[in-house]
CSV table of C-alpha atoms and ligand atoms in Angstrom, one decimal:
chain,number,residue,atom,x,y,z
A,9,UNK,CA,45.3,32.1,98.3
A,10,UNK,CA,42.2,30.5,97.0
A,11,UNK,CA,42.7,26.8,95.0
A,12,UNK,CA,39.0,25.7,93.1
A,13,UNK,CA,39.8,22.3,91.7
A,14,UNK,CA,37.5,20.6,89.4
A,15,UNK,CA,36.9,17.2,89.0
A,16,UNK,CA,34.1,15.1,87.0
A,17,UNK,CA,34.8,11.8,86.3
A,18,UNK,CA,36.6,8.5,87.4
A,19,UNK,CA,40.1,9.2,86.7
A,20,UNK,CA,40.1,12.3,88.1
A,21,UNK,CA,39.7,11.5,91.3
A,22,UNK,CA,43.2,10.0,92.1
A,23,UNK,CA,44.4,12.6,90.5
A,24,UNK,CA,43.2,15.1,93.0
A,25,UNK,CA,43.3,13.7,95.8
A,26,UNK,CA,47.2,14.0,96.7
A,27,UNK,CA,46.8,17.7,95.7
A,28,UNK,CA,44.0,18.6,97.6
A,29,UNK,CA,45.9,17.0,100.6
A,30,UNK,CA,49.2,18.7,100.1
A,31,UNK,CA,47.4,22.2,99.9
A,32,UNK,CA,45.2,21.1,102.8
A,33,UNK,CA,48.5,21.4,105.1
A,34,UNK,CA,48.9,25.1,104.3
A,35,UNK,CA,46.6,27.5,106.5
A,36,UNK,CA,47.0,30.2,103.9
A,37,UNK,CA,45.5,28.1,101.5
A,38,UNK,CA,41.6,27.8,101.0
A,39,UNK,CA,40.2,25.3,98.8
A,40,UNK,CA,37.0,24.5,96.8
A,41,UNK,CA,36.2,21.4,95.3
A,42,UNK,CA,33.7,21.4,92.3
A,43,UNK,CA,32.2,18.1,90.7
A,44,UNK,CA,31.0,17.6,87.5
A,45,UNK,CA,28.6,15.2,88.1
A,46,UNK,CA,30.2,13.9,84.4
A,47,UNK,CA,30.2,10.2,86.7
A,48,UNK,CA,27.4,10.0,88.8
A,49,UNK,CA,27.1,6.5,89.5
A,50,UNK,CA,28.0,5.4,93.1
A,51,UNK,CA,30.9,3.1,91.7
A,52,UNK,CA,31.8,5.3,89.2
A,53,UNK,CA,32.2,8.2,91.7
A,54,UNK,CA,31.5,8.3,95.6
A,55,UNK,CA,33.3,5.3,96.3
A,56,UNK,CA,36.5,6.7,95.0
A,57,UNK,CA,35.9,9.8,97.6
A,58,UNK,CA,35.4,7.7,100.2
A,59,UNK,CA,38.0,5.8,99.6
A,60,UNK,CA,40.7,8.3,98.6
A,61,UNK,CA,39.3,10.3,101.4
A,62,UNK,CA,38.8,13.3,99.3
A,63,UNK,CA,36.2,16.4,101.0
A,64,UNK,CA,32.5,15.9,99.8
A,65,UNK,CA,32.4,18.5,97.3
A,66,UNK,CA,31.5,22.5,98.0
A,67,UNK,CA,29.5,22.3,94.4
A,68,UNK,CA,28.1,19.5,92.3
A,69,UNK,CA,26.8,20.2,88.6
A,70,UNK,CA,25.3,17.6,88.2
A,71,UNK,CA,25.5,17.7,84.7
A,72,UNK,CA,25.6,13.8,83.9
A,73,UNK,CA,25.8,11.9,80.3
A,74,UNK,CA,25.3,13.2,77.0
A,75,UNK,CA,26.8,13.9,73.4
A,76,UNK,CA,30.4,15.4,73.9
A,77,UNK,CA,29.0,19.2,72.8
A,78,UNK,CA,26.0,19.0,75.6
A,79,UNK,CA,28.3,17.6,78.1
A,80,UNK,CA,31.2,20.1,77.4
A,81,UNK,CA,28.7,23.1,77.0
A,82,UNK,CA,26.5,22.0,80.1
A,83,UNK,CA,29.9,22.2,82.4
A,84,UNK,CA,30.3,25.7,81.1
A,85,UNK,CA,27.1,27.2,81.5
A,86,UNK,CA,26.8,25.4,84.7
A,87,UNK,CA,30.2,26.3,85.7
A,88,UNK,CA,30.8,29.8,85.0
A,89,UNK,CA,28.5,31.1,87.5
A,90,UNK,CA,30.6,29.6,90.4
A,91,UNK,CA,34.1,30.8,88.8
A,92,UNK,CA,32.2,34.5,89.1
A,93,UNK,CA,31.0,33.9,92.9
A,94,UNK,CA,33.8,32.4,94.6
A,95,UNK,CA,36.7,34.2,92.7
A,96,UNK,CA,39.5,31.5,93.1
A,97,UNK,CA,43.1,32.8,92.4
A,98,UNK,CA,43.9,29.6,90.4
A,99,UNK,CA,41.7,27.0,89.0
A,100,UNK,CA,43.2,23.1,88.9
A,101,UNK,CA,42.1,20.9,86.1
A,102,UNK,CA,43.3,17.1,86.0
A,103,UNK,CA,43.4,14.8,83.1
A,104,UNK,CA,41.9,15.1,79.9
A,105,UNK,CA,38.4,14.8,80.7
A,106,UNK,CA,35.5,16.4,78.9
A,107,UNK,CA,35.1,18.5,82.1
A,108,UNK,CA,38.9,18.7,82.4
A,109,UNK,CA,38.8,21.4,78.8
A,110,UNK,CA,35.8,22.5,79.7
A,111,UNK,CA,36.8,24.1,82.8
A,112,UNK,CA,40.0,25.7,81.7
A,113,UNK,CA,37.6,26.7,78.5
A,114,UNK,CA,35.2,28.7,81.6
A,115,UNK,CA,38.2,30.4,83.0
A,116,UNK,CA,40.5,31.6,80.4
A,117,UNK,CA,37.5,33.7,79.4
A,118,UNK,CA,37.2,34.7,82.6
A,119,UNK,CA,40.8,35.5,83.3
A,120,UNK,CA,41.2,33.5,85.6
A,121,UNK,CA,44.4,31.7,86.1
A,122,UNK,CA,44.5,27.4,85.3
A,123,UNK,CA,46.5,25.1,86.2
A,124,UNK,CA,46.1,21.7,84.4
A,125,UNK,CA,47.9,18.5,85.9
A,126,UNK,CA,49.1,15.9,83.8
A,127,UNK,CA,49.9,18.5,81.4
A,128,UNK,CA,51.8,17.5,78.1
A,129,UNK,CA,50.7,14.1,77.6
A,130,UNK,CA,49.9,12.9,73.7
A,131,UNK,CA,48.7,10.4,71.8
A,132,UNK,CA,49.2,12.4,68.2
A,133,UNK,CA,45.8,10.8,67.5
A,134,UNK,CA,43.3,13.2,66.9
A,135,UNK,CA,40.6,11.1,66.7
A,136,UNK,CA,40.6,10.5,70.2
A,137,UNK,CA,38.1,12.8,72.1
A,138,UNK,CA,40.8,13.1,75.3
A,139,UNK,CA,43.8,14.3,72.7
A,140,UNK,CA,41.5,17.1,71.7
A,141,UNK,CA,40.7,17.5,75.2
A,142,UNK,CA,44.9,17.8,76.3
A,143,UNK,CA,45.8,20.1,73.5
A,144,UNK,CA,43.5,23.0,74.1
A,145,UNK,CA,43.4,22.3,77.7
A,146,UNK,CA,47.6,22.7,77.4
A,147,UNK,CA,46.9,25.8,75.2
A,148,UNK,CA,45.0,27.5,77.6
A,149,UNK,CA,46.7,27.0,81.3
A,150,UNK,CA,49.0,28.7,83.0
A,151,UNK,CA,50.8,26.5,84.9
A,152,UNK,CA,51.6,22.9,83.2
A,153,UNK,CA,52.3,20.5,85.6
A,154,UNK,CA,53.8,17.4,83.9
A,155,UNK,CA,54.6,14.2,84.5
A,156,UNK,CA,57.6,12.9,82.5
A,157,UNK,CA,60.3,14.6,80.3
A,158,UNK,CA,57.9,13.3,77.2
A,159,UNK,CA,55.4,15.6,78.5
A,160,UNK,CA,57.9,18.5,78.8
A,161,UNK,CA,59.0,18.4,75.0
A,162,UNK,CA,55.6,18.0,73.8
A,163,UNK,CA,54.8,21.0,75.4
A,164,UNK,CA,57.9,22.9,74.1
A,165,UNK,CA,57.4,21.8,70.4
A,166,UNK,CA,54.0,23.3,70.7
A,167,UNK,CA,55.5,26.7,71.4
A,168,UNK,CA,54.4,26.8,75.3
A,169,UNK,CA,57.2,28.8,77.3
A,170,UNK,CA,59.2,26.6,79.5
A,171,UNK,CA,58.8,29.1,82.0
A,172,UNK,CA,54.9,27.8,82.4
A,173,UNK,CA,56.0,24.2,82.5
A,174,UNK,CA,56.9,22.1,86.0
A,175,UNK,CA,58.0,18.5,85.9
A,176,UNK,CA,56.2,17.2,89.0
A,177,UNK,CA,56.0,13.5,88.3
A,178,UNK,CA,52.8,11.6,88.5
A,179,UNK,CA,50.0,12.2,90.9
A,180,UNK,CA,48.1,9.1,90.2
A,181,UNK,CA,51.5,7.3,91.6
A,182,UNK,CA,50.9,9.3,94.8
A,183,UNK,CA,47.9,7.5,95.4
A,184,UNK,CA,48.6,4.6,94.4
A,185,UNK,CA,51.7,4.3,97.1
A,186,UNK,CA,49.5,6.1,99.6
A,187,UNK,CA,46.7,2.9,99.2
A,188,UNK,CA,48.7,0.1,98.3
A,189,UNK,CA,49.4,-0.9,101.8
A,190,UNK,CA,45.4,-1.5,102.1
A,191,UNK,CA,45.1,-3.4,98.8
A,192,UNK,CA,47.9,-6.0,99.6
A,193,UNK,CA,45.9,-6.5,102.9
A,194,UNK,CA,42.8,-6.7,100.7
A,195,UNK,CA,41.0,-10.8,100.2
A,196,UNK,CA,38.8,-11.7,97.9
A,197,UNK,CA,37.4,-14.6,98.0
A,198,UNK,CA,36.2,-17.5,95.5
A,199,UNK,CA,38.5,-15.9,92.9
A,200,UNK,CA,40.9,-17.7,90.3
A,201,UNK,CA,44.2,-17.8,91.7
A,202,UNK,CA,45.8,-17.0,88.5
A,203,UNK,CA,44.1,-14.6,86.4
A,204,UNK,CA,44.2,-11.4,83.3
A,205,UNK,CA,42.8,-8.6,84.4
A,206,UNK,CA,40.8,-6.5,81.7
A,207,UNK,CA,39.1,-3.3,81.3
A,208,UNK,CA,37.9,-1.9,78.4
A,209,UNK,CA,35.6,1.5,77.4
A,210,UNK,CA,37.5,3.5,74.7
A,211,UNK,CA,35.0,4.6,72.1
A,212,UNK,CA,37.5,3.1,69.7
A,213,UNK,CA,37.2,-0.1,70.8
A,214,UNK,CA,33.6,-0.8,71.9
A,215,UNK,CA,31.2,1.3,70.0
A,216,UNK,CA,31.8,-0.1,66.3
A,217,UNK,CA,30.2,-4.1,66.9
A,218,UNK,CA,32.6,-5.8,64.6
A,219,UNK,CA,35.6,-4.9,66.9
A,220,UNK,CA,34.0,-5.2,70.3
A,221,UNK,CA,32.8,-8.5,69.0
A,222,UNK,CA,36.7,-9.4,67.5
A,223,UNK,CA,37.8,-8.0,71.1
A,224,UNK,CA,35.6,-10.3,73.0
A,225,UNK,CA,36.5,-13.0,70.9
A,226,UNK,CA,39.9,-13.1,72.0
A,227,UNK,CA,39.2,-12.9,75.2
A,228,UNK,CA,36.9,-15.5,75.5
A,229,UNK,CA,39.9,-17.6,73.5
A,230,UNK,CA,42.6,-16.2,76.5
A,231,UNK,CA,39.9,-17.8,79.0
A,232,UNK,CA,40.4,-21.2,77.8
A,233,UNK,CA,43.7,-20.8,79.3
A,234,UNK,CA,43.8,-18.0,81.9
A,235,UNK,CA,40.8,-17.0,83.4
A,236,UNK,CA,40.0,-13.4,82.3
A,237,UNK,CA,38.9,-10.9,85.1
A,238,UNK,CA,36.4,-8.0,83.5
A,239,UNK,CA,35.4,-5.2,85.3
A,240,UNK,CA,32.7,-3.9,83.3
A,241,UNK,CA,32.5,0.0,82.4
A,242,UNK,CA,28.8,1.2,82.1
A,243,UNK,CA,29.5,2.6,78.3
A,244,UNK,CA,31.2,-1.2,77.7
A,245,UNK,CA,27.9,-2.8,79.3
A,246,UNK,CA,25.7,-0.9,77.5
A,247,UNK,CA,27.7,-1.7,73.7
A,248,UNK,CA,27.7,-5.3,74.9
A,249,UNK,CA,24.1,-5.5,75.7
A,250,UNK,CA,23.0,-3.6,72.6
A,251,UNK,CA,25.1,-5.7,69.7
A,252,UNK,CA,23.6,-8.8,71.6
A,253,UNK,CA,27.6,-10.0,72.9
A,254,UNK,CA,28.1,-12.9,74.8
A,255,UNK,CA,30.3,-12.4,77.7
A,256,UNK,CA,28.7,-15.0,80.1
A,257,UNK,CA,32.0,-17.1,80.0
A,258,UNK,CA,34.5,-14.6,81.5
A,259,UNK,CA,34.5,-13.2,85.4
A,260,UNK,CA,32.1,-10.5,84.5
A,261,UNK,CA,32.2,-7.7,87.6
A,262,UNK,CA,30.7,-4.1,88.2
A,263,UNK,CA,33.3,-1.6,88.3
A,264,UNK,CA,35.0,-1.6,91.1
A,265,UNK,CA,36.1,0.6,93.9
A,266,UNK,CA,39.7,2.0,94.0
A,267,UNK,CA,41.4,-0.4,96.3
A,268,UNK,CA,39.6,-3.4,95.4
A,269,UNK,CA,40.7,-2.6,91.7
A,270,UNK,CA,44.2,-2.4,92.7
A,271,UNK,CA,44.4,-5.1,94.8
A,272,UNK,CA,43.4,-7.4,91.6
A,273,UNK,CA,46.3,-5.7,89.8
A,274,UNK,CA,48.9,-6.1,91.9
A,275,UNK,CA,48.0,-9.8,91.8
A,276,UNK,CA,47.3,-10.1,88.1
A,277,UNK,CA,49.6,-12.4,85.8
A,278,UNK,CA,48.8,-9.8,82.9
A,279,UNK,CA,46.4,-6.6,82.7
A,280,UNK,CA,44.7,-5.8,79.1
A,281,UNK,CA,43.5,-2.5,78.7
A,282,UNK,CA,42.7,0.4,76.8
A,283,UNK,CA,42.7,3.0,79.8
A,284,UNK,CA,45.8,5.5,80.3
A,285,UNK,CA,45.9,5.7,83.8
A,286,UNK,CA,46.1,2.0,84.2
A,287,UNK,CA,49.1,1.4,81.9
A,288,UNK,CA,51.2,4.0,84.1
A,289,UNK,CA,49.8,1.7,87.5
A,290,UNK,CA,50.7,-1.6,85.9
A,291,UNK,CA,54.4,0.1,85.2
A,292,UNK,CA,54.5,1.0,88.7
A,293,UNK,CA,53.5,-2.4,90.5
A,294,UNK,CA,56.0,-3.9,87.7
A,295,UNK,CA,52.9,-5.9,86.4
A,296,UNK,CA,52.5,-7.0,82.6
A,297,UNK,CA,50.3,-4.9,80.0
A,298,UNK,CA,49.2,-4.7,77.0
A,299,UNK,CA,47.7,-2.3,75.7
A,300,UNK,CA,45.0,-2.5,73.2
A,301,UNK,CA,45.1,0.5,71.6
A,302,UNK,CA,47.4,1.7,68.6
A,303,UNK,CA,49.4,4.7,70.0
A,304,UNK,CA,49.4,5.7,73.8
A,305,UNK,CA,50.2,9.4,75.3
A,306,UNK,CA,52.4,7.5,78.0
A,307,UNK,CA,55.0,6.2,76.0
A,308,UNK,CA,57.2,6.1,79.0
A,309,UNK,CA,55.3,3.3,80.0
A,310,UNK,CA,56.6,1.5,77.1
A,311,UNK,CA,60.0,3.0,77.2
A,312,UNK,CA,60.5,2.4,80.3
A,313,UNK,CA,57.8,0.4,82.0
A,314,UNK,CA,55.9,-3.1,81.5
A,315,UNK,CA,53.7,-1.8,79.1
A,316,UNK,CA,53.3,-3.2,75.4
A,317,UNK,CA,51.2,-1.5,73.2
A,318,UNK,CA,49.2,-4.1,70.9
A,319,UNK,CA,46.7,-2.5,69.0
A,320,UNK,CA,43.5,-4.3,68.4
A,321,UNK,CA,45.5,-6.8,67.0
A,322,UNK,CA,44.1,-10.5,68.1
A,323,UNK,CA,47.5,-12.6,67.2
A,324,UNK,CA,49.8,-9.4,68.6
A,325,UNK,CA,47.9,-9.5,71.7
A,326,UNK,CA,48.0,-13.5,71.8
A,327,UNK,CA,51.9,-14.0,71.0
A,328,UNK,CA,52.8,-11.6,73.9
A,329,UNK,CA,50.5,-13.1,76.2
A,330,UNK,CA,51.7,-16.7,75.7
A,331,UNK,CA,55.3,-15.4,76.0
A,332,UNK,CA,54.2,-13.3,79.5
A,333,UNK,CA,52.4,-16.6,80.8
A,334,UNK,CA,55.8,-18.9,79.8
A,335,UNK,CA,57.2,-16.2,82.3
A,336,UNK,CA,59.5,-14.5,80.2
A,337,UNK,CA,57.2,-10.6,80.1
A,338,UNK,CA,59.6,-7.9,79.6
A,339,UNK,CA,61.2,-6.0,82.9
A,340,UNK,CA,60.1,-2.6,83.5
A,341,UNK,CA,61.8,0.4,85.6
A,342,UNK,CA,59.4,3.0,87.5
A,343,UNK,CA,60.3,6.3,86.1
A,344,UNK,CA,61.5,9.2,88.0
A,345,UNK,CA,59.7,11.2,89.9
A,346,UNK,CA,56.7,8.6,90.6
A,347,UNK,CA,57.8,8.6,93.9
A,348,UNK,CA,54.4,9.8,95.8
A,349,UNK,CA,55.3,13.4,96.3
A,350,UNK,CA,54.2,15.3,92.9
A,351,UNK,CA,51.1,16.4,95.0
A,352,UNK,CA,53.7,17.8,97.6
A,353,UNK,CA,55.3,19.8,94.5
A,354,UNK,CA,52.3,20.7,92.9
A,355,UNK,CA,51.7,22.5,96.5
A,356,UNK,CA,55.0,23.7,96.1
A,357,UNK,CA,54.7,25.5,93.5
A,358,UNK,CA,51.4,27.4,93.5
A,359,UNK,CA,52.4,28.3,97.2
A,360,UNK,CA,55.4,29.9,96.0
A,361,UNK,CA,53.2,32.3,94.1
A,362,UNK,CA,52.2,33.9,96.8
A,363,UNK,CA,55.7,35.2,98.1
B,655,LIG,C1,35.3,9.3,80.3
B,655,LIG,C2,36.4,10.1,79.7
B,655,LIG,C3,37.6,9.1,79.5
B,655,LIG,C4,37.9,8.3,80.8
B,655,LIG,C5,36.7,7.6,81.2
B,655,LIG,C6,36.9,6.8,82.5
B,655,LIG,C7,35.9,12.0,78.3
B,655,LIG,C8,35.9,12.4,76.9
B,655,LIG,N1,36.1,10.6,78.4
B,655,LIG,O1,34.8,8.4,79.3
B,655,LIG,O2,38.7,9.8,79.1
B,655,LIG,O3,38.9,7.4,80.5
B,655,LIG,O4,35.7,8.6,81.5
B,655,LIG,O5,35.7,6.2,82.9
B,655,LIG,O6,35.7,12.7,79.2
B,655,LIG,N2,27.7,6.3,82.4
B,655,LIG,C9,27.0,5.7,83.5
B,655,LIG,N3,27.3,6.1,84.7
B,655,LIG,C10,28.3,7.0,85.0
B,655,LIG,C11,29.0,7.6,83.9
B,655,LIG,C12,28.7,7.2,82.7
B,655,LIG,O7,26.2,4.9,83.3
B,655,LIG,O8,28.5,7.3,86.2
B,655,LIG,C13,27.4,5.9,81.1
B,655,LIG,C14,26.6,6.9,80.3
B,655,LIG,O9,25.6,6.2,79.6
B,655,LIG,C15,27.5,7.6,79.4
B,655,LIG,C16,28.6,6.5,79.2
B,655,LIG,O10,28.7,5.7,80.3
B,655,LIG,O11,26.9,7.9,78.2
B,655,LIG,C17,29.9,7.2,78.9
B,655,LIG,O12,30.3,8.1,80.0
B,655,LIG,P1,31.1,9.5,79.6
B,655,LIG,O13,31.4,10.2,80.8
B,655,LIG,O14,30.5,10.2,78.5
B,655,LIG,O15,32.5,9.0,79.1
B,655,LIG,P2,33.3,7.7,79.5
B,655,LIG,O16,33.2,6.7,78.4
B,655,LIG,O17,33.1,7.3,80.9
């Protein structure tokens, strides 16, 4: 059986990674790996190979940056092509990417069979460019591979057989267990002992001035109490450099690499975010978060996890921070199934195909 899967940008990466492995034990598997090139910065990409010690890959696109319609189209053209000469059995797509939809897009005209992991996940918030991105990529696989019951009845509602749909937990957890062990070991030095973590890139919140500049405000005000940690994403930089922001104040960083970024979390008295993946993390490591966004497609992470969602709300997002540095942040629970095997039971499952 031959497995293509496609990855493109950062949060794909630890996404594929426990897959890729799991499949890798099988000798009756062969496997291609095709990259986007959507993230083509070293920090934004290679490091997280390296790191997650996923194959270089057979193909690169190299399609880069651009409007979401050149992007998405760009992957296709580029794409296609290799769909038609290597002739994989099943396509894997991970996340909600613009290469995530536009690589299921390539194949179901194609006929070729997808299967999209982290399946099921929404925010009902159409304005988001990754909701658009989960609904048609949903509406086109053939195999969903979900990560929580939430993702399950989402699917369901939508009309999508249950027959197509496998609850296989979260395979972002499964790296995260698999590198933890090197991120407690991890030091850095010259670095507050007590600290918020933040990272911030959603088109939402950094590409309209007035509420980057409300955003940054609070944080600078969160600063005068606990020193704020802020991995800068290049679309972030970019904003902040262009409405003239002043940042100079807070522990301004690069991105950083995988384990270096988790190490910071495990440690952190509170992350503030606006990524997905890192709200489901933070409920894992039991950490604080809040979540500055107004709706999230993980609402298990609330539910069940640390997570609190706070909108872009400055007074919200102070009120539950003062409570979470008086030491009173709410208790989460991991939920089941984010146990570091859903790569194992992805495998499982496209391996049974075959008998
Ligand atoms: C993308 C994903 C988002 C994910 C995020 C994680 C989509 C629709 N969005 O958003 O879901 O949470 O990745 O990072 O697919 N840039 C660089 N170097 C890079 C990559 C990007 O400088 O390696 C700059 C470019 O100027 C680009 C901008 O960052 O225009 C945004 O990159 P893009 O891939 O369009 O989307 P992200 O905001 O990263």
């Amino acid at each position: 059986m031959h497995i293509l899967h496609v990855v493109g940008a950062r949060p794909n990466f630890m996404k594929a990674a426990p897959v890729l492995r799991a499949l890798g034990k099988s000798p009756a598997v062969e496997q291609t790996l095709v990259h986007t090139g959507q993230h083509y910065d070293g920090n934004m990409s290679d490091v997280f190979f390296s790191q997650l010690e996923i194959p270089a890959p057979d193909v690169n696109l190299g399609v880069g940056s651009g409007s979401h319609a050149r992007q998405t189209a760009e992957i296709m053209s580029r794409f296609e092509p290799i769909v038609l000469e290597r002739r994989p059995d099943v396509v894997l797509v991970y996340g909600d990417v613009n290469s995530t939809v536009a690589a299921a897009l390539v194949c179901a005209k194609l006929g070729v069979r997808v299967g999209h992991v982290e399946a099921g996940l929404r925010s009902f918030d159409w304005s988001m460019p990754e909701e658009i991105n989960r609904v048609v990529t949903d509406r086109l696989a053939d195999f969903l591979f979900t990560p929580s019951e939430d993702g399950d009845m989402n699917l369901e509602r939508e009309g999508i057989p249950a027959k197509k749909i496998y609850r296989v937990g979260n395979v972002m957890i499964d790296s995260l267990v698999r590198l933890l062990p090197a991120a407690t070991r991890y030091q850095k030095n010259g670095f507050p002992e007590r600290y918020a973590l933040v990272t911030l890139h959603r088109p939402s919140n950094v590409d309209d001035s007035q509420t980057l500049k409300g955003i940054l405000e609070s944080l600078l005000e969160i600063n005068e109490k606990l020193d704020v940690v802020f991995p800068v994403h290049p679309r972030t930089r970019q904003r902040v450099s262009e409405f003239g922001l002043k940042v100079e104040k807070l522990h301004i960083l690069e991105p950083l690499p995988y384990i270096e970024f988790l190490a910071l979390q495990c440690r952190a008295v509170v992350v503030i975010t606006d990524s997905g993946g890192i709200q489901e993390e933070t409920t894992y490591l039991g950490v604080p978060c809040l979540t500055l966004r107004n709706n999230t497609e993980r609402p298990v992470t609330v539910s069940l996890g640390t997570n609190i969602v706070v909108g872009n709300d400055g007074e919200h997002l102070s009120s539950e921070l003062s409570r979470i540095v008086e030491g009173k942040a709410k208790k989460g629970t991991i939920p089941p199934l984010w146990d570091g095997h859903a790569g194992e039971r992805i495998a499982d499952v496209l391996q049974s195909l075959q008998s």
